[in-house]
CSV table of N, CA and C in Angstrom, one decimal:
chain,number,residue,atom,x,y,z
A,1,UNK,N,-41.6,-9.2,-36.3
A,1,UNK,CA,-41.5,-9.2,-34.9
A,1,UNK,C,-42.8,-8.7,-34.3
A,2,UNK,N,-43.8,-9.3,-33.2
A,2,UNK,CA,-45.1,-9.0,-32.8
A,2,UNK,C,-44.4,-7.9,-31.9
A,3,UNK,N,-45.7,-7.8,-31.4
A,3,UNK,CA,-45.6,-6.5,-29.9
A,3,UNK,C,-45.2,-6.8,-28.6
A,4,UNK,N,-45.8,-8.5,-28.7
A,4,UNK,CA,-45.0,-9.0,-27.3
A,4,UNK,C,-43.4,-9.2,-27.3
A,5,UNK,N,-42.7,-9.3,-28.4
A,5,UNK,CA,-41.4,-9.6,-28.4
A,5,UNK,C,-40.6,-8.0,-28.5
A,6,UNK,N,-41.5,-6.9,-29.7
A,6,UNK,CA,-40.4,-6.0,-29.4
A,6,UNK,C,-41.0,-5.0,-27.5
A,7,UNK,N,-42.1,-5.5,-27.1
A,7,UNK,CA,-42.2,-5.0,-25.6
A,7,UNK,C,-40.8,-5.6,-24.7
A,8,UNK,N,-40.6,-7.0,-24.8
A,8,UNK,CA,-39.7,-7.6,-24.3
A,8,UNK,C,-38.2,-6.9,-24.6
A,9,UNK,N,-38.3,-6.5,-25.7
A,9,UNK,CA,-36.9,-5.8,-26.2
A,9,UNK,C,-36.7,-4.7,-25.6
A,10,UNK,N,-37.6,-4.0,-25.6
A,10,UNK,CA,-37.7,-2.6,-24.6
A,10,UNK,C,-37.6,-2.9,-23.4
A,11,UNK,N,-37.8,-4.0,-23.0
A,11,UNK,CA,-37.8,-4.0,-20.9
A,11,UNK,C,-36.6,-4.2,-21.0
A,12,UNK,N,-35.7,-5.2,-21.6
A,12,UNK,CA,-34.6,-5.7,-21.1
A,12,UNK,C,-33.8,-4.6,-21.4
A,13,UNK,N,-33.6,-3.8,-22.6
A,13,UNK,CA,-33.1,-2.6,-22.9
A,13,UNK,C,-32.9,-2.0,-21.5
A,14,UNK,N,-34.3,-1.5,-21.3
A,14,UNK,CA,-34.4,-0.5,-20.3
A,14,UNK,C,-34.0,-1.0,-19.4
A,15,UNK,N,-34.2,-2.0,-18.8
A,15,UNK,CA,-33.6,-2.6,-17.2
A,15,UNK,C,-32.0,-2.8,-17.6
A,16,UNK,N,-31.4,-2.6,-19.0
A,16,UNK,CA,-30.1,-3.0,-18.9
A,16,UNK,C,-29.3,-1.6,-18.7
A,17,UNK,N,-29.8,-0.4,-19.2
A,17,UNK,CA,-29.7,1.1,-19.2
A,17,UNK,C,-29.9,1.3,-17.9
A,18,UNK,N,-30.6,0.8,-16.9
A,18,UNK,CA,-30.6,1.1,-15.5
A,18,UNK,C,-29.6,0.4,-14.8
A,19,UNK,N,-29.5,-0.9,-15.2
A,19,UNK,CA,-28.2,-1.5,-14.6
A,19,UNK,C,-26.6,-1.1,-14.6
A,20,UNK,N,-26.8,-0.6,-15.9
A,20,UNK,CA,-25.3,0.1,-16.5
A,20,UNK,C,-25.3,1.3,-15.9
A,21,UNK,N,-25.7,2.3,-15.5
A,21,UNK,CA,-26.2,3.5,-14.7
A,21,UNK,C,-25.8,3.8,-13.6
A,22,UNK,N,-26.8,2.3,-12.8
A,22,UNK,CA,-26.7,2.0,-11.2
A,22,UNK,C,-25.1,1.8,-10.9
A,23,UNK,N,-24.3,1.4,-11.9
A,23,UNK,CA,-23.1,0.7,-11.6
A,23,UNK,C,-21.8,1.4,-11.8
A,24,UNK,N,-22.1,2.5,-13.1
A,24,UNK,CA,-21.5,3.8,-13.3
A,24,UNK,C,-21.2,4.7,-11.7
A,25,UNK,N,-22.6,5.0,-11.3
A,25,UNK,CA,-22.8,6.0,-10.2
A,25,UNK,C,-22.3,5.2,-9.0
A,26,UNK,N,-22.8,3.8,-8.4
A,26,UNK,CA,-22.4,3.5,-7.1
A,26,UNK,C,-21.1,3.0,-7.3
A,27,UNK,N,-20.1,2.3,-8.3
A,27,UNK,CA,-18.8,1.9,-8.2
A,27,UNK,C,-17.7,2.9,-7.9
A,28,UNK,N,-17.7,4.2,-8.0
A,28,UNK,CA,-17.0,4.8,-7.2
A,28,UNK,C,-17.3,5.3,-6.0
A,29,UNK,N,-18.7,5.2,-5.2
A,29,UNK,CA,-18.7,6.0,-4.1
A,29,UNK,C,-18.6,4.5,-3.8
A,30,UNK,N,-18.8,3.4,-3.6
A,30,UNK,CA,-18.4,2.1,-2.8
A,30,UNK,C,-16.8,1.9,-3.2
A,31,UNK,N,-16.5,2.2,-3.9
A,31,UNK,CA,-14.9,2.3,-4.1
A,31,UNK,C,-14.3,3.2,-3.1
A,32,UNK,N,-15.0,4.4,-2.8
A,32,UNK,CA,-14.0,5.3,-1.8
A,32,UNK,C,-14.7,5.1,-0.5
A,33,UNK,N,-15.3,3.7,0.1
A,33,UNK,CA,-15.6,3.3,1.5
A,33,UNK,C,-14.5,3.3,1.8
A,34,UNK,N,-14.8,3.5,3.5
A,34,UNK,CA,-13.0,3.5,4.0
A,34,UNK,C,-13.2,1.1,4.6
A,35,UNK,N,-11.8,1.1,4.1
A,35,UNK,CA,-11.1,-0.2,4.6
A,35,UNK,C,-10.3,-0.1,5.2
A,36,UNK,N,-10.4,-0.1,6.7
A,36,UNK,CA,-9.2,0.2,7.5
A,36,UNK,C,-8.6,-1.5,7.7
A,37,UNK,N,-7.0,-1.1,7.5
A,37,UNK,CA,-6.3,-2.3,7.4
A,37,UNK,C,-6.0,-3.0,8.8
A,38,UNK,N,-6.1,-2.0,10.0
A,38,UNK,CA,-6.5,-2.8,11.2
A,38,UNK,C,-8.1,-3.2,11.8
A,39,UNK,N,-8.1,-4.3,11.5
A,39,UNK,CA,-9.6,-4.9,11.9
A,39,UNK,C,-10.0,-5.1,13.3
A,40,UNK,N,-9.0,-5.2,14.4
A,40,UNK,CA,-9.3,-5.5,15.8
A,40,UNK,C,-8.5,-5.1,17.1
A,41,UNK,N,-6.9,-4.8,16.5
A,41,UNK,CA,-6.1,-4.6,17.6
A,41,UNK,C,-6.6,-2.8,18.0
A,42,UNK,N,-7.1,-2.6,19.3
A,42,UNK,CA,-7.0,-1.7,20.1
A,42,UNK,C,-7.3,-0.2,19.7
A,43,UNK,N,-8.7,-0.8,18.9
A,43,UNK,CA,-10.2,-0.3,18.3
A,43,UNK,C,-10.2,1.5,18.8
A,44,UNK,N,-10.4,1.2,19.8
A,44,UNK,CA,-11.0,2.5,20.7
A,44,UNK,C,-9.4,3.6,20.8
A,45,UNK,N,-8.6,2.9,20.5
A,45,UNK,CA,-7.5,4.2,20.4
A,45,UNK,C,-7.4,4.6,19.0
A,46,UNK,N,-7.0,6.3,19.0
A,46,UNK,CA,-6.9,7.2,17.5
A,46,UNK,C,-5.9,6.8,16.9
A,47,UNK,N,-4.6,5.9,17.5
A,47,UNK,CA,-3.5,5.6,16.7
A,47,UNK,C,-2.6,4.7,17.7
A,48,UNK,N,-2.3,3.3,17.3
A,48,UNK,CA,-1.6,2.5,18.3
A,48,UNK,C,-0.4,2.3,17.7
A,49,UNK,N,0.0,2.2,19.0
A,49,UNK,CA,1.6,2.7,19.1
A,49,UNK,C,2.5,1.9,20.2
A,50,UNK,N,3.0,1.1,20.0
A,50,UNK,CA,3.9,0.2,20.6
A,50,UNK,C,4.9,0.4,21.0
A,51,UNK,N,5.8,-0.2,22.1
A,51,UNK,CA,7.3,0.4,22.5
A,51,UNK,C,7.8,-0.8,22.6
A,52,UNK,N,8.8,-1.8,22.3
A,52,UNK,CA,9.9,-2.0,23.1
A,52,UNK,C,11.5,-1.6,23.1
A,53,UNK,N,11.6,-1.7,24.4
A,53,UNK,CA,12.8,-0.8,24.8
A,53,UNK,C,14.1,-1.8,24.3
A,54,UNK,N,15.2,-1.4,24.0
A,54,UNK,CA,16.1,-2.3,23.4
A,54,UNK,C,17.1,-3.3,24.1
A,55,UNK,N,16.8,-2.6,25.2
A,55,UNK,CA,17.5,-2.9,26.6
A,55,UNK,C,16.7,-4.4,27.2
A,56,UNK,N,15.5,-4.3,26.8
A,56,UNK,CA,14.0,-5.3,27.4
A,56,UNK,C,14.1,-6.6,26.3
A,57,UNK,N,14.4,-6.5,24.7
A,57,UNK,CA,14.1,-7.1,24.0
A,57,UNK,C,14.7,-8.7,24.3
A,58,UNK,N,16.0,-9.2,25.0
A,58,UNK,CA,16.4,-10.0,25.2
A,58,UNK,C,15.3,-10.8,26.7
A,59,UNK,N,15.0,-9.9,27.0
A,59,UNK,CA,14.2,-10.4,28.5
A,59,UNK,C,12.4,-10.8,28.2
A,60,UNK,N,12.5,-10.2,26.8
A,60,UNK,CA,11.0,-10.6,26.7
A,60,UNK,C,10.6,-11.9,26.5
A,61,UNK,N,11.5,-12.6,25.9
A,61,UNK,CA,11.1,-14.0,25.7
A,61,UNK,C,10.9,-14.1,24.1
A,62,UNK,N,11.0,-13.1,23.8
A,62,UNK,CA,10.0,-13.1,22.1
A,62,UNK,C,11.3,-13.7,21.1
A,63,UNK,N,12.5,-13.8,21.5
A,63,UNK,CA,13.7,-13.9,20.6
A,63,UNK,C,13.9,-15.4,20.5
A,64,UNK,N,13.3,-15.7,19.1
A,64,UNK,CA,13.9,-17.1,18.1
A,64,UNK,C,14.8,-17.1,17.7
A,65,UNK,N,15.8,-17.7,18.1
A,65,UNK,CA,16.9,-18.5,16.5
A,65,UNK,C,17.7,-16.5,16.5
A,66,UNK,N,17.9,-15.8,17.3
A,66,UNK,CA,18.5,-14.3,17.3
A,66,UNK,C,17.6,-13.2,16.8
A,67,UNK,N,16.1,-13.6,16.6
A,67,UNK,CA,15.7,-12.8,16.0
A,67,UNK,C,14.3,-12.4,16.6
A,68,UNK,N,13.7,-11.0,16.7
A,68,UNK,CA,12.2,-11.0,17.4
A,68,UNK,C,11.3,-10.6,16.2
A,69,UNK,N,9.9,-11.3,15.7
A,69,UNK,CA,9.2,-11.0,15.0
A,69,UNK,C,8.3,-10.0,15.3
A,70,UNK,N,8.4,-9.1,14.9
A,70,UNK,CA,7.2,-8.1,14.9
A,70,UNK,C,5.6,-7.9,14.1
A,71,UNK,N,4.4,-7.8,14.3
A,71,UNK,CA,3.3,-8.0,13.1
A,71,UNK,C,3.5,-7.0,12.6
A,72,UNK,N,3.0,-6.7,11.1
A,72,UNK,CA,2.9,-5.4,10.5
A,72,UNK,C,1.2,-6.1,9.8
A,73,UNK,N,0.3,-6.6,9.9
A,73,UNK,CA,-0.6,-7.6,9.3
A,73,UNK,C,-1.3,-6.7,10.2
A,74,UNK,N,-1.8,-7.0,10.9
A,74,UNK,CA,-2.4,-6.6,12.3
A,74,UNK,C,-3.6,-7.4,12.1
A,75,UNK,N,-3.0,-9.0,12.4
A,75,UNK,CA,-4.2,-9.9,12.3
A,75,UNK,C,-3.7,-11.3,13.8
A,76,UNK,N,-2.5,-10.6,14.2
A,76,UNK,CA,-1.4,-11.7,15.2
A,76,UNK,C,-2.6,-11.9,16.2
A,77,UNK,N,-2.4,-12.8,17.1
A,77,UNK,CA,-3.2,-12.8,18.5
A,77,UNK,C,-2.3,-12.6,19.4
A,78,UNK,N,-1.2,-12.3,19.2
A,78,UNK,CA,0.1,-12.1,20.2
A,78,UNK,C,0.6,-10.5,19.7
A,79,UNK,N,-0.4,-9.8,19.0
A,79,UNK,CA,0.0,-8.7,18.7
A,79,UNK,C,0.6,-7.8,19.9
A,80,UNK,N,2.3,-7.2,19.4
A,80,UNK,CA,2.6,-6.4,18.6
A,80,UNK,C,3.7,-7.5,17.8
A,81,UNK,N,3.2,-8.8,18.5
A,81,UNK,CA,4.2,-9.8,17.9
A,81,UNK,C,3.7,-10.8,16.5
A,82,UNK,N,4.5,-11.2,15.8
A,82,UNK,CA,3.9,-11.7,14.9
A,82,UNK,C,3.6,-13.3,15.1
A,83,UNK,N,2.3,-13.9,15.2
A,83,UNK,CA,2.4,-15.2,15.3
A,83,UNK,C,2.0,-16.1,13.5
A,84,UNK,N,2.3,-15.7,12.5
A,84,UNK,CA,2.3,-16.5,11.2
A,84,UNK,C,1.1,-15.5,11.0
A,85,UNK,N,0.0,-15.3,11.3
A,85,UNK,CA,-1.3,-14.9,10.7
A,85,UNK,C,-1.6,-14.3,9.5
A,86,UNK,N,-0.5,-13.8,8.9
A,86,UNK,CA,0.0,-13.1,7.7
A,86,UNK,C,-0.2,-14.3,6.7
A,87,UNK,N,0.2,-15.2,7.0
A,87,UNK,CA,0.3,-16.3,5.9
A,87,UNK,C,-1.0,-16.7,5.3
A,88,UNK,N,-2.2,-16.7,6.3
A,88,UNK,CA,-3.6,-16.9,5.6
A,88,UNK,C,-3.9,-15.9,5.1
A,89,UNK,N,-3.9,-14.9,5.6
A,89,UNK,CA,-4.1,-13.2,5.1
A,89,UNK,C,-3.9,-12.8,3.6
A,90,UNK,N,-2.5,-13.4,3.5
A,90,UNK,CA,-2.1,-13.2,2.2
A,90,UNK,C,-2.3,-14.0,0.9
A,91,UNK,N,-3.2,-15.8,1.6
A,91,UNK,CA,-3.4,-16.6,0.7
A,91,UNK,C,-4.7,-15.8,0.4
A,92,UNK,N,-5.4,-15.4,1.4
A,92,UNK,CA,-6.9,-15.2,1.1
A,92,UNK,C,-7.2,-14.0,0.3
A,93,UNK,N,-6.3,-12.6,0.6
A,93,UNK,CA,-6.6,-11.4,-0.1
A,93,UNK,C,-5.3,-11.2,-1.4
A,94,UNK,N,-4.5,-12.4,-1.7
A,94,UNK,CA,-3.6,-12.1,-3.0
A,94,UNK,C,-2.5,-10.7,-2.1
A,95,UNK,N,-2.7,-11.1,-1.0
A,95,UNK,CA,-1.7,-9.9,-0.6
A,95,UNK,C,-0.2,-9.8,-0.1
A,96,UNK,N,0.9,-9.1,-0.2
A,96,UNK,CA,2.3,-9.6,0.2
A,96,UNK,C,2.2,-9.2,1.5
A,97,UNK,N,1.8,-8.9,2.6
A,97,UNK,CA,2.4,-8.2,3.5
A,97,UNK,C,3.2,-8.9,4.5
A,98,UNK,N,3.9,-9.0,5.6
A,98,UNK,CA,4.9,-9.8,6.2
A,98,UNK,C,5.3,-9.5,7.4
A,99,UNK,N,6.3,-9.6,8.3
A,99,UNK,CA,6.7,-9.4,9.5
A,99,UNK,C,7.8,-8.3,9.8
A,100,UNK,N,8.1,-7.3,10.5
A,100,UNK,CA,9.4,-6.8,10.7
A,100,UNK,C,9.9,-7.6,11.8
A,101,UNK,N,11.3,-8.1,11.2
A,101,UNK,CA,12.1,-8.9,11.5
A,101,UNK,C,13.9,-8.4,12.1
A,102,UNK,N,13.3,-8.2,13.5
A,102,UNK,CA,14.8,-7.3,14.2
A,102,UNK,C,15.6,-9.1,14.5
A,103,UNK,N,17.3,-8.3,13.9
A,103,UNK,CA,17.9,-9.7,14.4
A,103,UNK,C,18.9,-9.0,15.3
A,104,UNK,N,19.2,-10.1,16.3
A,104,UNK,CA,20.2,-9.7,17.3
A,104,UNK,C,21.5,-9.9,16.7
A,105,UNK,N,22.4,-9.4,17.1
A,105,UNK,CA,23.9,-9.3,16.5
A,105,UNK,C,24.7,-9.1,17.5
A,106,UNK,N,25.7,-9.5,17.4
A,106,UNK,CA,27.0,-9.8,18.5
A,106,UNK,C,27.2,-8.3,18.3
A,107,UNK,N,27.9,-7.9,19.7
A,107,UNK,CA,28.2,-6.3,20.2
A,107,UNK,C,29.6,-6.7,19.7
A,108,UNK,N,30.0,-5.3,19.1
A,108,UNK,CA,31.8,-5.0,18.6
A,108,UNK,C,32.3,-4.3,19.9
């Protein structure tokens, strides 16, 4: 083996000892970045918080087929309602998440 090939042996070494290193130390502090699961709905408030009243639910318009969708995604454009948006969400990030789904029921 000359001196040019074991020099070569030594860089790649060393640049692979720095890479293995670099990756040790930064993969957990980029691991504990925060990912907040809401990306857009109503930014500037500390914690969003929705009402509807049970009395209203029939008058909102929002009731399909007996039932009102709610987002839990928080990716709807009709948020606090769900308009599908979950469905790409979940092709794209392998993720389950889905709708709360209130259904109306006949009064006893």
């Amino acid at each position: 083996m000359g001196k040019d090939q074991s020099g070569t042996i030594i860089a790649v070494s060393a640049a692979a000892v720095v890479g293995i290193f670099a990756v040790a130390v930064l993969a957990p502090v980029l691991a504990k970045k925060n990912h907040p699961v809401n990306s857009k709905i109503k930014k500037k408030e500390a914690k969003v918080v929705d009402f509807v009243n049970c009395d209203d639910m029939e008058n909102l318009g929002t009731f399909k087929d007996g039932k009102l969708v709610m987002c839990r995604c928080w990716k709807s454009t009709s948020f606090p309602y769900c308009d599908g948006s979950h469905t790409a969400h979940n092709q794209e990030t392998n993720d389950n998440v889905g709708p709360l789904i209130l259904k109306k029921t006949a009064k006893k």
